[in-house]
Every structure is written in structure tokens, then in C-alpha cells.
XYZ file of C-alpha atoms in Angstrom:
688
model
C -2.829 -22.859 -10.598
C -5.165 -26.258 -11.052
C -8.640 -25.177 -11.746
C -10.221 -28.545 -9.476
C -7.302 -27.877 -6.614
C -9.503 -24.097 -6.526
C -12.434 -25.960 -6.361
C -11.544 -28.695 -3.845
C -10.137 -26.410 -1.590
C -12.940 -24.464 -1.485
C -15.394 -26.564 -0.386
C -12.077 -27.696 2.586
C -12.246 -23.810 3.868
C -16.016 -23.854 3.817
C -15.776 -27.831 5.822
C -12.982 -26.386 7.597
C -14.796 -23.236 9.170
C -18.312 -25.568 10.054
C -16.079 -28.483 11.724
C -14.298 -26.028 13.722
C -17.707 -23.779 14.638
C -19.501 -27.116 15.793
C -16.105 -28.681 17.428
C -14.084 -26.241 19.084
C -14.101 -25.710 22.924
C -12.602 -22.924 24.800
C -9.135 -24.001 26.818
C -10.473 -22.327 29.828
C -12.456 -20.024 31.201
C -12.687 -16.647 31.724
C -14.254 -13.415 32.428
C -14.816 -10.826 30.290
C -12.325 -8.432 33.151
C -9.370 -10.762 32.364
C -10.189 -11.230 28.529
C -10.003 -7.471 28.255
C -6.707 -7.614 30.433
C -5.167 -10.144 28.202
C -6.398 -8.308 25.401
C -4.472 -5.789 26.331
C -1.437 -6.845 26.330
C -1.469 -8.994 22.872
C -0.212 -6.420 20.067
C -1.444 -8.965 18.050
C -5.187 -9.142 18.390
C -6.631 -7.170 15.555
C -10.431 -6.165 15.936
C -12.466 -6.329 12.560
C -14.176 -3.135 13.665
C -16.106 -3.597 10.054
C -19.532 -4.082 9.796
C -20.342 -7.722 8.590
C -22.674 -7.543 5.810
C -20.146 -5.772 4.547
C -16.751 -7.498 5.162
C -15.308 -10.091 2.834
C -13.178 -13.170 4.553
C -9.768 -11.237 3.863
C -11.163 -8.072 5.155
C -8.642 -6.191 8.275
C -8.616 -3.394 10.557
C -6.007 -2.354 12.582
C -5.802 -0.208 15.723
C -2.738 1.586 17.484
C -2.436 -1.012 19.315
C -1.353 -3.532 16.814
C 1.605 -0.997 15.434
C 3.202 -1.198 18.828
C 7.203 -3.165 18.496
C 6.812 -2.187 14.674
C 9.819 -0.343 13.243
C 8.819 2.561 12.008
C 10.609 5.151 9.705
C 7.211 6.762 8.131
C 3.714 5.822 7.290
C 4.793 3.029 4.158
C 5.561 1.343 6.464
C 2.355 1.013 7.877
C 1.181 -1.245 5.363
C 3.438 -3.723 5.973
C 0.251 -4.424 8.505
C -1.507 -5.582 5.062
C -1.535 -9.749 5.038
C 0.304 -10.269 1.632
C 0.988 -7.175 0.814
C 5.166 -6.170 -0.029
C 7.108 -3.327 -0.213
C 10.714 -2.766 -1.985
C 12.391 0.650 -2.141
C 14.810 1.317 -5.019
C 15.414 4.776 -4.937
C 17.228 6.137 -1.986
C 13.762 6.239 0.829
C 12.493 9.182 -0.957
C 10.371 7.695 -3.456
C 7.023 5.881 -2.598
C 7.815 2.152 -2.242
C 7.016 -1.152 -4.932
C 3.533 -2.344 -3.991
C 3.407 -5.660 -4.321
C 0.074 -7.507 -3.280
C -2.176 -10.990 -4.851
C 0.064 -11.144 -7.508
C 0.114 -7.742 -8.617
C 3.704 -5.974 -9.338
C 0.895 -3.103 -8.357
C 4.369 -0.663 -9.638
C 4.701 2.540 -6.621
C 0.358 2.247 -6.409
C -1.857 1.189 -9.649
C -3.787 -1.525 -8.128
C -4.496 -0.151 -4.680
C -6.161 3.243 -3.445
C -5.316 4.452 -0.599
C -6.637 7.519 1.432
C -5.921 8.971 4.783
C -8.792 10.746 6.056
C -10.726 9.993 3.107
C -8.357 12.196 1.077
C -6.594 10.032 -1.843
C -3.076 9.184 -1.938
C -2.490 8.485 -5.331
C -2.030 10.288 -8.489
C -2.932 9.505 -11.334
C -1.388 10.799 -15.004
C 1.896 10.735 -12.328
C 5.474 11.592 -13.679
C 6.647 8.785 -12.469
C 3.552 5.699 -12.614
C -0.129 5.359 -12.279
C -1.715 5.725 -9.364
C 1.734 6.920 -7.351
C 1.135 6.301 -4.000
C 3.455 8.081 -1.031
C 2.722 8.096 2.265
C 5.616 9.368 3.735
C 3.528 12.781 4.141
C 2.322 11.045 7.399
C 3.513 11.307 10.699
C 2.840 6.634 11.775
C 2.506 7.421 15.292
C -0.467 9.673 14.487
C -2.367 6.979 12.545
C -5.550 5.642 14.386
C -6.561 2.835 12.730
C -5.960 0.900 9.142
C -8.984 -0.501 7.230
C -7.816 -3.056 4.425
C -10.115 -4.153 1.853
C -9.051 -6.493 -0.586
C -11.398 -7.145 -3.751
C -13.136 -4.844 -6.316
C -16.608 -5.820 -4.271
C -17.404 -2.813 -2.885
C -19.406 0.133 -4.410
C -17.716 2.970 -2.254
C -14.210 2.095 -3.568
C -13.788 3.563 -7.112
C -10.465 4.607 -8.909
C -7.416 1.485 -8.746
C -9.653 -0.561 -6.550
C -9.170 -3.960 -8.127
C -6.314 -5.187 -6.178
C -7.055 -4.208 -2.829
C -8.094 -0.826 -0.558
C -6.184 0.714 2.552
C -7.737 3.024 4.214
C -5.910 5.501 7.145
C -7.860 7.242 9.742
C -5.198 10.046 11.626
C -6.223 10.582 15.614
C -8.205 13.262 16.721
C -6.830 13.915 19.583
C -3.545 12.971 21.195
C -4.176 11.544 25.460
C -0.679 11.871 26.420
C 2.265 14.644 24.802
C 4.977 12.671 22.867
C 8.404 13.064 23.092
C 11.026 10.550 20.740
C 14.451 10.798 20.185
C 16.156 7.336 17.884
C 19.676 6.653 16.101
C 20.615 3.844 14.471
C 23.176 2.643 11.933
C 24.552 4.185 9.868
C 23.564 7.449 10.728
C 20.733 7.363 11.440
C 18.211 9.783 13.282
C 14.813 10.858 14.016
C 13.061 13.245 16.326
C 8.957 13.286 17.008
C 7.173 15.520 18.924
C 3.618 15.056 19.058
C 1.831 17.907 21.274
C -2.021 18.482 22.530
C -2.876 22.358 21.826
C -5.440 24.024 22.873
C -8.503 22.653 24.084
C -12.293 22.676 25.566
C -14.513 20.572 26.645
C -15.742 20.434 22.737
C -13.073 21.202 20.945
C -9.233 19.146 20.866
C -6.685 19.725 19.253
C -2.517 18.565 18.568
C 0.383 19.653 16.083
C 3.345 17.476 15.668
C 6.344 17.214 13.541
C 8.864 14.517 12.447
C 12.477 15.263 11.281
C 14.301 12.094 9.425
C 17.670 11.939 8.435
C 19.785 8.795 6.903
C 22.775 8.027 5.824
C 21.758 4.600 4.201
C 23.684 1.392 4.049
C 24.937 2.055 0.062
C 29.068 2.588 -0.381
C 27.259 5.981 -2.200
C 26.324 8.098 0.738
C 22.469 8.607 0.257
C 22.242 11.181 2.410
C 17.891 11.000 3.049
C 16.512 13.617 4.938
C 12.671 14.374 5.513
C 11.184 16.856 7.479
C 7.253 16.231 8.296
C 4.923 18.980 9.646
C 0.939 18.439 11.461
C -1.972 20.993 12.629
C -5.188 19.288 12.947
C -8.419 20.168 15.231
C -11.788 18.220 16.229
C -14.656 20.368 17.323
C -17.914 18.802 18.678
C -20.531 20.900 17.175
C -23.590 18.937 19.475
C -24.001 15.716 20.673
C -23.339 13.418 17.142
C -21.566 16.473 15.098
C -18.188 17.144 14.654
C -15.831 18.756 12.174
C -11.668 18.614 11.601
C -9.925 20.619 10.373
C -6.081 19.288 9.422
C -2.930 20.371 7.680
C -0.199 17.410 6.773
C 2.571 18.701 5.587
C 6.167 17.430 4.490
C 9.369 17.551 2.041
C 12.058 15.376 2.183
C 15.326 15.115 -0.969
C 17.829 12.081 -1.148
C 20.255 10.813 -3.899
C 19.660 6.615 -4.771
C 21.641 3.850 -5.443
C 19.376 2.454 -8.310
C 19.434 -0.741 -9.890
C 22.909 -2.512 -10.381
C 22.956 -4.898 -13.019
C 23.810 -8.480 -11.564
C 26.818 -8.579 -13.574
C 28.670 -4.889 -13.169
C 29.243 -7.328 -8.893
C 30.143 -10.463 -11.339
C 33.078 -8.438 -12.857
C 34.265 -6.553 -9.767
C 33.254 -3.361 -10.983
C 31.399 -2.238 -7.834
C 30.208 -4.199 -4.762
C 26.144 -5.099 -3.869
C 25.928 -2.130 -2.165
C 27.366 0.094 -4.964
C 25.931 2.392 -7.671
C 27.330 3.175 -11.336
C 25.658 6.739 -11.807
C 26.569 8.511 -8.565
C 23.916 11.756 -9.628
C 20.652 9.564 -9.260
C 18.399 10.403 -6.414
C 15.226 13.413 -6.159
C 12.722 15.682 -4.053
C 9.606 15.870 -3.194
C 7.301 17.973 -0.728
C 3.745 17.816 -0.386
C 1.032 19.639 1.756
C -2.778 18.434 1.978
C -5.429 20.072 4.157
C -8.863 18.511 5.446
C -12.072 19.336 6.561
C -14.069 16.662 7.294
C -17.718 17.184 8.630
C -19.373 14.011 10.209
C -22.294 13.075 11.832
C -23.690 10.049 13.824
C -26.467 7.975 14.998
C -28.380 5.792 13.125
C -28.065 7.834 10.048
C -24.913 8.637 9.572
C -23.320 11.627 7.061
C -20.012 12.699 6.043
C -18.617 15.115 4.333
C -14.866 15.363 3.569
C -13.275 17.800 1.328
C -9.154 18.013 0.833
C -6.244 19.979 -1.198
C -3.279 19.331 -2.683
C -0.021 20.969 -3.500
C 2.628 19.102 -4.359
C 6.120 18.645 -6.431
C 8.093 16.187 -7.263
C 11.232 15.528 -9.538
C 13.195 12.089 -9.611
C 16.546 11.634 -11.460
C 16.961 8.136 -12.408
C 19.410 5.081 -14.979
C 18.460 1.878 -15.529
C 19.669 1.937 -18.713
C 23.160 3.504 -18.356
C 24.786 3.393 -22.065
C 22.059 1.487 -23.949
C 20.295 4.756 -25.650
C 23.839 7.318 -25.419
C 26.578 5.545 -25.065
C 28.359 8.910 -24.502
C 26.596 10.961 -22.327
C 24.645 7.565 -20.341
C 20.708 7.297 -20.136
C 19.823 8.970 -17.361
C 15.970 9.900 -16.902
C 14.609 13.191 -15.181
C 10.771 13.071 -14.176
C 8.910 16.130 -12.409
C 5.903 15.836 -11.507
C 3.234 19.228 -10.289
C 0.032 19.446 -9.353
C -3.242 20.874 -7.440
C -5.803 18.235 -6.373
C -8.691 19.005 -5.203
C -11.144 16.554 -3.858
C -14.277 16.096 -2.450
C -16.203 13.160 -0.890
C -20.082 13.062 0.707
C -21.455 9.165 1.578
C -25.233 9.352 3.414
C -26.541 5.963 6.143
C -30.363 5.461 5.344
C -31.482 2.368 7.895
C -35.587 0.910 7.559
C -36.866 -1.203 8.108
C -38.946 -3.934 5.228
C -40.735 -6.265 7.074
C -38.776 -8.407 9.522
C -35.383 -7.493 6.725
C -33.001 -4.830 8.165
C -32.416 -2.349 5.369
C -29.576 0.040 4.874
C -29.165 2.212 1.686
C -25.816 3.840 2.016
C -25.304 6.453 -0.983
C -22.299 8.893 -2.121
C -19.960 10.187 -4.168
C -16.036 11.024 -4.602
C -15.570 13.585 -7.363
C -11.324 14.449 -7.475
C -9.826 16.820 -10.221
C -5.938 17.035 -11.059
C -4.447 19.937 -12.708
C -1.061 18.457 -13.254
C 2.657 19.433 -15.488
C 4.458 16.206 -15.996
C 7.681 16.009 -18.157
C 10.505 14.007 -18.490
C 13.907 14.687 -19.381
C 17.191 12.871 -20.658
C 19.473 14.353 -17.994
C 23.160 14.180 -18.017
C 24.317 14.162 -14.112
C 21.039 16.148 -13.473
C 21.674 18.617 -16.414
C 18.981 18.770 -18.802
C 19.863 17.622 -22.801
C 16.913 17.404 -24.075
C 13.016 17.409 -23.607
C 10.911 14.165 -23.858
C 8.347 14.320 -22.796
C 6.176 17.683 -21.092
C 2.290 17.846 -20.726
C -0.170 19.513 -19.116
C -3.285 17.381 -18.383
C -6.155 18.274 -16.503
C -7.821 15.130 -15.257
C -11.360 14.579 -13.112
C -13.398 12.025 -11.786
C -16.943 12.090 -10.731
C -18.265 8.583 -8.998
C -21.691 8.397 -7.632
C -22.526 4.681 -5.959
C -25.298 3.336 -3.994
C -25.434 0.262 -1.382
C -28.004 -1.559 -0.549
C -27.764 -4.226 2.455
C -30.735 -6.781 3.373
C -29.950 -8.051 7.178
C -31.787 -11.250 7.821
C -30.748 -13.446 10.409
C -29.749 -16.517 8.232
C -28.295 -14.328 5.868
C -26.929 -10.680 4.866
C -26.931 -9.687 1.390
C -25.237 -6.058 0.073
C -25.915 -5.576 -3.863
C -24.211 -1.647 -4.669
C -23.298 0.384 -8.357
C -21.136 2.781 -9.143
C -21.234 4.643 -11.455
C -17.694 6.222 -12.808
C -16.820 9.158 -15.521
C -13.343 9.919 -15.977
C -12.210 12.584 -18.433
C -9.222 14.546 -19.583
C -7.665 16.688 -21.298
C -3.479 17.070 -22.094
C -1.456 19.315 -24.054
C 2.231 18.974 -25.547
C 3.727 22.052 -23.443
C 6.645 21.359 -25.970
C 6.257 20.878 -29.456
C 2.458 22.310 -29.371
C 0.156 19.597 -31.853
C 2.544 16.580 -31.370
C 1.328 13.739 -28.758
C 0.555 13.289 -26.405
C -2.019 15.781 -27.243
C -6.257 15.064 -26.815
C -8.890 15.038 -24.623
C -11.514 11.685 -23.776
C -13.663 10.776 -21.502
C -15.228 7.403 -20.452
C -18.188 6.470 -18.496
C -18.094 2.879 -17.076
C -20.668 1.210 -14.584
C -19.817 -0.966 -11.978
C -21.465 -3.427 -10.301
C -21.418 -5.297 -6.585
C -23.108 -8.484 -4.977
C -22.009 -9.379 -1.655
C -23.499 -12.311 0.891
C -21.892 -12.547 4.578
C -23.704 -16.198 5.625
C -23.153 -16.801 9.816
C -22.521 -20.277 10.079
C -22.354 -20.128 13.867
C -22.241 -17.722 16.529
C -18.355 -17.661 15.287
C -17.717 -18.499 12.324
C -19.343 -16.702 9.150
C -18.728 -17.879 5.376
C -18.382 -14.806 2.542
C -19.451 -14.893 -1.107
C -18.238 -11.677 -2.642
C -18.810 -10.153 -6.423
C -18.065 -6.943 -8.052
C -16.301 -5.277 -11.243
C -13.849 -1.994 -11.103
C -10.983 -0.975 -12.710
C -8.569 0.962 -12.218
C -7.413 4.499 -15.165
C -4.969 4.752 -17.323
C -2.088 7.139 -17.230
C -4.034 10.773 -19.537
C -1.055 10.912 -21.864
C -1.133 7.287 -22.702
C -4.871 7.093 -23.091
C -4.458 10.704 -25.762
C -1.113 8.773 -28.063
C -2.939 6.116 -28.671
C -6.969 6.025 -29.490
C -8.977 3.287 -28.919
C -7.383 2.278 -25.549
C -9.301 2.497 -22.557
C -9.607 5.080 -20.199
C -10.714 3.244 -17.427
C -10.165 -1.430 -18.531
C -12.281 -3.237 -16.407
C -11.638 -5.942 -13.451
C -13.972 -8.652 -12.637
C -13.315 -10.691 -9.204
C -15.138 -12.880 -7.306
C -13.928 -14.478 -3.585
C -14.704 -16.975 -1.085
C -14.070 -17.742 2.137
C -14.518 -18.215 6.049
C -13.341 -16.152 9.062
C -13.496 -17.993 12.342
C -13.183 -16.191 15.847
C -13.453 -17.818 19.337
C -15.359 -16.589 22.154
C -11.694 -16.756 23.915
C -9.499 -14.657 21.534
C -7.188 -18.844 21.635
C -7.277 -18.988 18.414
C -8.661 -17.152 14.891
C -8.519 -17.935 11.780
C -9.342 -16.179 7.961
C -9.349 -18.063 4.185
C -9.839 -16.815 0.718
C -10.083 -17.704 -2.486
C -9.888 -15.219 -4.923
C -9.926 -14.906 -8.821
C -9.381 -11.529 -10.898
C -9.594 -10.501 -14.239
C -8.419 -7.473 -16.282
C -9.398 -6.277 -19.220
C -6.203 -4.735 -19.781
C -2.701 -3.129 -18.432
C -1.261 -0.964 -20.153
C 1.822 0.962 -18.478
C 2.600 4.269 -19.152
C 6.819 4.120 -18.819
C 7.489 7.168 -17.174
C 11.607 6.687 -18.071
C 10.939 6.699 -21.883
C 7.672 8.575 -21.993
C 5.922 5.388 -23.891
C 3.179 2.646 -24.029
C 3.578 -0.733 -23.492
C 0.542 -2.967 -23.820
C 0.455 -5.882 -21.638
C -3.031 -7.612 -22.205
C -5.503 -8.835 -20.953
C -4.260 -10.463 -17.178
C -5.764 -13.468 -15.170
C -5.194 -14.035 -11.382
C -6.753 -16.196 -8.937
C -4.419 -17.767 -5.435
C -5.493 -18.462 -2.125
C -4.865 -16.332 1.272
C -4.797 -17.798 4.509
C -4.566 -16.032 7.796
C -4.481 -17.284 11.977
C -3.576 -16.236 15.305
C -2.920 -18.193 18.367
C -3.008 -16.225 22.018
C -1.244 -19.641 23.289
C -0.879 -17.924 26.688
C -0.973 -14.325 28.522
C 1.662 -13.334 27.294
C 3.075 -14.733 24.114
C 0.776 -14.935 20.434
C 1.723 -15.993 17.655
C 0.399 -15.930 13.292
C 1.025 -15.497 10.193
C -0.497 -14.954 7.085
C 0.447 -16.407 3.057
C -1.081 -15.283 -0.529
C -0.380 -18.203 -3.019
C -0.936 -17.369 -6.562
C -0.293 -17.644 -10.098
C -0.470 -14.474 -12.679
C -0.577 -15.128 -16.386
C -1.077 -13.015 -19.295
C -4.576 -14.634 -21.130
C -3.678 -14.255 -25.114
C -0.297 -14.679 -24.493
C 1.780 -18.631 -26.260
C 1.716 -20.927 -23.187
C 5.336 -20.785 -21.189
C 5.694 -16.615 -22.591
C 2.503 -15.777 -20.803
C 4.572 -14.772 -17.084
C 2.894 -11.592 -15.480
C 6.810 -10.500 -14.857
C 7.120 -9.886 -10.741
C 3.687 -10.956 -9.704
C 4.593 -12.875 -6.651
C 3.770 -16.133 -6.671
C 4.221 -16.690 -2.662
C 4.119 -13.715 0.086
C 4.734 -15.055 3.908
C 4.542 -13.560 7.559
C 4.418 -14.494 10.377
C 5.575 -13.398 13.912
C 5.504 -14.202 17.252
C 4.649 -11.349 20.320
C 5.132 -11.665 24.340
C 5.157 -9.386 26.734
C 6.266 -10.202 30.164
C 4.765 -6.682 32.637
C 6.179 -3.953 31.585
C 8.942 -5.761 28.732
C 7.959 -6.202 25.162
C 9.548 -8.311 22.169
C 8.439 -9.014 18.681
C 10.010 -10.801 15.904
C 8.693 -11.279 12.682
C 9.678 -13.389 9.663
C 9.034 -11.032 6.140
C 9.208 -13.780 3.010
C 8.351 -13.767 -0.698
C 9.007 -16.330 -2.828
C 11.013 -16.981 -6.375
C 8.860 -15.183 -9.038
C 9.438 -14.880 -12.576
C 11.168 -11.156 -14.084
C 10.012 -11.419 -17.562
C 7.203 -13.042 -19.312
C 9.014 -16.422 -20.393
C 10.451 -16.725 -17.253
C 14.287 -17.184 -18.356
C 15.224 -14.501 -15.463
C 13.680 -15.290 -12.232
C 13.700 -12.344 -9.330
C 14.788 -14.530 -5.652
C 13.115 -14.599 -3.198
C 13.830 -14.375 0.239
C 13.230 -14.298 3.696
C 14.473 -12.237 6.440
C 13.457 -11.786 10.197
C 13.140 -8.754 11.874
C 13.648 -8.464 15.783
C 11.533 -5.504 17.888
C 12.250 -4.884 22.077
C 10.331 -2.792 24.507
C 10.712 -1.792 28.004
C 8.316 0.485 29.616
C 9.164 3.047 32.733
C 6.256 4.396 33.155
C 6.134 7.983 31.288
C 9.626 7.034 29.718
C 10.061 4.050 27.107
C 13.308 2.298 25.585
C 12.939 0.519 23.071
C 14.839 -1.328 19.883
C 14.676 -2.279 16.945
C 17.122 -5.134 14.481
C 16.001 -5.561 11.024
C 17.009 -8.178 9.155
C 18.181 -9.991 12.767
C 20.334 -12.916 10.620
C 21.981 -10.498 8.140
C 20.893 -12.675 4.727
C 21.998 -10.836 1.485
C 19.595 -10.286 0.032
C 17.340 -8.129 -3.441
C 14.272 -5.821 -2.250
C 13.533 -4.704 -6.066
C 14.484 -6.316 -9.279
C 13.782 -6.173 -12.890
C 14.535 -7.347 -16.129
C 16.400 -4.750 -17.920
C 17.994 -4.639 -20.592
C 21.667 -2.177 -20.348
C 25.179 -1.048 -21.641
C 27.653 -0.785 -18.886
C 31.279 0.126 -19.314
C 33.350 -2.749 -18.211
C 37.119 -1.899 -17.861
C 37.046 0.315 -19.429
C 35.630 -0.487 -23.586
C 31.553 -0.341 -24.058
C 30.207 -3.216 -24.280
C 29.021 -3.715 -27.810
C 25.677 -4.589 -27.508
C 22.870 -4.390 -24.830
C 22.424 -6.972 -21.783
C 19.482 -8.420 -20.620
C 19.397 -9.741 -17.028
C 18.201 -9.057 -13.562
C 19.188 -5.598 -12.542
C 18.805 -5.214 -8.513
C 18.731 -2.473 -5.701
C 20.394 -4.603 -2.813
C 18.582 -4.715 0.751
C 19.637 -3.825 3.896
C 21.972 -6.057 6.205
C 21.639 -6.234 9.665
C 20.770 -2.233 11.527
C 19.789 -1.339 14.571
C 18.314 0.972 15.447
C 17.647 2.031 19.520
C 15.169 5.483 20.895
C 13.535 6.935 23.743
C 10.100 8.058 24.362
C 8.698 10.634 26.663
C 4.590 11.041 27.714
C 3.713 13.105 29.841
């Protein structure tokens, strides 16, 4: 992206914000009660609850009212709320989705830090990919709030918080009991029950269960099933302290279509919904117990402890007969672990002259005990072991943030220290690689400024160092590579919101450098060194409340990513999105609600020299809801115009059998997983 363009656009954003703040006049005067009523009717009005000194223009906070009229297969779908974040599923629905954000192909979570009630979701040194984040263990209707932070600017977030952070918070209690039954295309079924438990003046509790199944839209039945259970209790200990205990558990199993080469369709071997290996699929389970203590008042304290027991097994075949011409290249990946994590934080307010000072001190600690393996399979029968390793990984991350609040500016300075130690034992071949131990300490300074331009407009300057840890097996296998490769990010932005809620806007220009991108190839047990990278771009977002019953809005991210040390023309970052766009219109007439949404991803390079292109797509979804007191009827139509689109795409070397003959050599081509055709899901909810 042209650097001069970046600088000019930054001035344009700031100037536009000042002009808007000076010139905006509300279209009509409204009383507070009118405004509140209008807000309750507008699903797309977003409340930003993060304190202004701790914010960037790209930060967001969503409440449960923002989740209405959205398809909810799982909590993974709630990630679509994040402006600029794109998901791709390519393994039958049971595996964590591939995440794209701010020019990153984050794989399944490598550069996005995800948590639920302060408990970490990401799995370090995972059997399939670093930072693997599977949210399917959360029942989506229990989510109370989603907070979004982009960039490595805040000391409270550590490992993997480079492209961004998504923090989920579940409800402490239920307003009503809730029952749901849903059915849809491709033999889709979902049942949900959320029920209040024993309660008193000081104790609230509830339990929940969800069952989901689907044949899937592929020629090969996916037979995806998932069962979720939840129990949560909250006790008020005194006027400003509470103790919360919760247990979330799930298990699922599925078959997968996987990725298929374009030539398999062109040669007529299969159609775009066909499969070349009918044995792909997997199973996974997770149980997480969380205990959280919080106090309120002017000096709040938070302490969270969590324990997770996790199991994962995945069968994939990407190269078919490239390495084994007779029995195929199927890969089996397994991961079994226990994870213990703690987080504590204390806020201390004080005064220094006229300056309002707030000091935040905290720490994150986690310990993972992992057994991860890779096997060469044929039709889910193990042929030989590629990697079988016991991994112990510990992370300790104390941090401090200091806020300085003045009338004309609010400053936030932070410093974080992270220590990571890993130990790997090769269980298959003791003494062979991967085997050994390593440790590293890294310091990450941060600096942020929030400058009020008017009552309605604020400018933001953000800067910070961060990191994502590398897979422990890659670290010990290749001494000298950084355990914690550093990231450096900066951002300038503007946020504007009219008092009448008629119009809101945010825009930011950002840059993110990574010291080193190393990928542990979980399909082959090998290390891919990708070198330094730079990503830069623009985030834009706006909302218009045109009337009391109609709101429109959209967000766009325009970005460019390149390898710094590669030759020009051979420095493209595969699958890094250049353009993501979302737009929506939400209407409410009394008890009837409707929403139409657009998801757009532009064409992007699939390899480093941009000779293979991952095709973009534009998909529209429609949601309808009719409220009848305790009853609600609703419907969701995905891919309203039945567009033929590819959800996941990779440039892959492979060999296949075509009309009984094995290809003489490997072919590098785009492999893809077809996106869903038009599909309908209808449902009924009863709340009492």
C-alpha cells in the first residue's frame, strides 16, 4: 500500500472527524425516553462499554441485544460480529473455523487471543495448529457480551494478541427460561434448553443443554453431531463482591469433505460438493470449569481460575497420493491435554494534582500438559507414527498499566513481561527430534492516547509491542528460532457518535510488523520458516439510524501484507485478505423484525508469487423474526441468492487418480471447500 496514501488518509480521517463534530446537527430532537425506546428497537445500535482511555478507534463491545437476528450454529458464529473478521470452515463443521483478520490468515487462532469469562480458549502447541481456538463448547444463547480489541496495544493481553483479542462473557443469570427447536435444510436439527436453577436473594443459577446435528450439504454425509451442557451459579458475597462458578462441556463427531482440487471437478471426477477421500472427519471434546471472584467499587479486584480437560482427533487428506501412491496420504492428528490457568487484576485509583490516575496491576498464568501426535493413516487405520510428543508448557505474564486522565487528553502506558518455558519429550523415538527444552522472557511496552475533539468525537493514537508464541515442537526442533517472535503495531484513528444516535463512524489506519512467522505444519510434522512480515491497512465502520424502525451499517477493512525479506513479486502472504466488507440493514415493525446482511471477501493471493488466486465472494443472508409474547417464530436463509462460492481455499501440491490412472507428477493448484448453497433454517422459541 502506498505509504504517502496512508499518511494522507490519516490526516483526512482526523479532519473529517473534526468537521463532523463541528457541523453535525441532530435531525430531530428526542426526549431521553424516546431515545431509549428507539435504542431498544434497533438491533444494530452498538454500545461501547470500554472506558475511553483504554480504547482504540477499532475497539468494539457488543451486548446480547446485538446478537438477535443472527444465525447461531455455535459460539463460533458470534465471531462474525467482529468488524473485518472472516471465518472459513473446511472440515465438516466440527473443527474450529479458520480465522482471517487484519491481513492475517490466523489459521485457527495463531494471532487472535480468545477467552471466555477470562478462561483461555486458544490451545498452544496444538496437534493441528498453534493457538487453535474452538468455541463450540459455548452455548451461543448464554453469551452476554463480546469485547473486541485489535492490535497489541494493551498490557492486559499477552500471547497471541497480535491481530486482535476477542473476549466473551457469559450471563450470570437468566431473565427467563428458554426452550428452542430448530430445523432446516440438509437434515439440520437443533434443540436448546436454558433453565433457571435454585435461586435466592444472594444466589442465582442456571443450567443449559444444546443438541445439534446436520447431514451437511456435501455429497458425502457429514453426520455432524454436537452435545453441549452448562451449569453456572453466582453468589453475592456482600454489596460489591461476587463469586461465580461454572462448568461448560461438549463433545462432537463428524465426517468431512475436506479440500478438493479444482481439476477433480474440471475432469468430471466429482462435482464441487464431492469428495476424494470419504474417511476424513474427526471427534473432539472439552470440559472447562471456571471459578471467578470479583469486587466492585472504585478499586475493583478480579481473580479467575480455570481448569480444562480436552481431547481432539482429526483425519485429513490434502495431498491424496503425493507421498504414498498406494495407500494415500491421510493424516491423523491427536491432542489430549489438561490446562490450568489463572488471571488476577487490581485497579488502584489515585490523584496527582488535577490528574486522575488509575493503576492497573495484574498477571496471567497458564500451564499446559499435552500429548500431541501425528500419524500416517489409510481410511482411519494407522500405518506409521510421524510425531508423538509429550509437551509441558508454562506461561507467566505480569503486567502494569498506568492511566493519566486530564481534561484535554487521556494517556495510558503499559508494560508487560512474559516468560514462556517449554519441554518436549519424543515418545515415539526418545532422543530424536522434536526433543528438548527452551525458555524466553520478553518485555512488551505499550503507549496510548485518547484525545477528545468534542463531546461526540475522539481521536486515538495507539502503539505497542506484542508477540505470539511458537509451537514447542518447532522451538526445540530448530534451535535459534525465537520462542516468542515480537510484533510491533501502531494505529491512528477517530471515533464519532452523534448524541441522537443518528450516525456513528469510526476509522483507523494501522500497521503491524512481525519479527518472524514460523508455521508448524501439523499435517506433516515439519517446520515452515516464513520470515519477517509487514501488514498495513485501513478499518472503516459506520452506522445510520434512518428511522425509529430502520438501521443500516457496514464495515470494511482494506489491507496489504508482504514478506519483508523476499524479492518483489515473490513476497505475497498466502491467503492474507486484501478486502473484507460487511453491510447490513435491520428493520423492526412492532413485533416483526428483519435483517439482511452482506459478507464480502475480495480476491487474494494463494501463494507467494500471486500466480494462484483465492477467489473472493459476496454472500447475502436474510433473517426474520416474529414475537408473540412468550413465543417467537424465526427463520434464517443463508446464501439468499444461491451463489456458488468457495469457503476455504489453499494452494496445494497433490496427486490424484484420474480415470484409473495416477497423475505422473504432482500438480500445484487451488484446492477448495465449497461454501453452503442456499439453505433455510426455521425455529420456535418459548420463554417463560
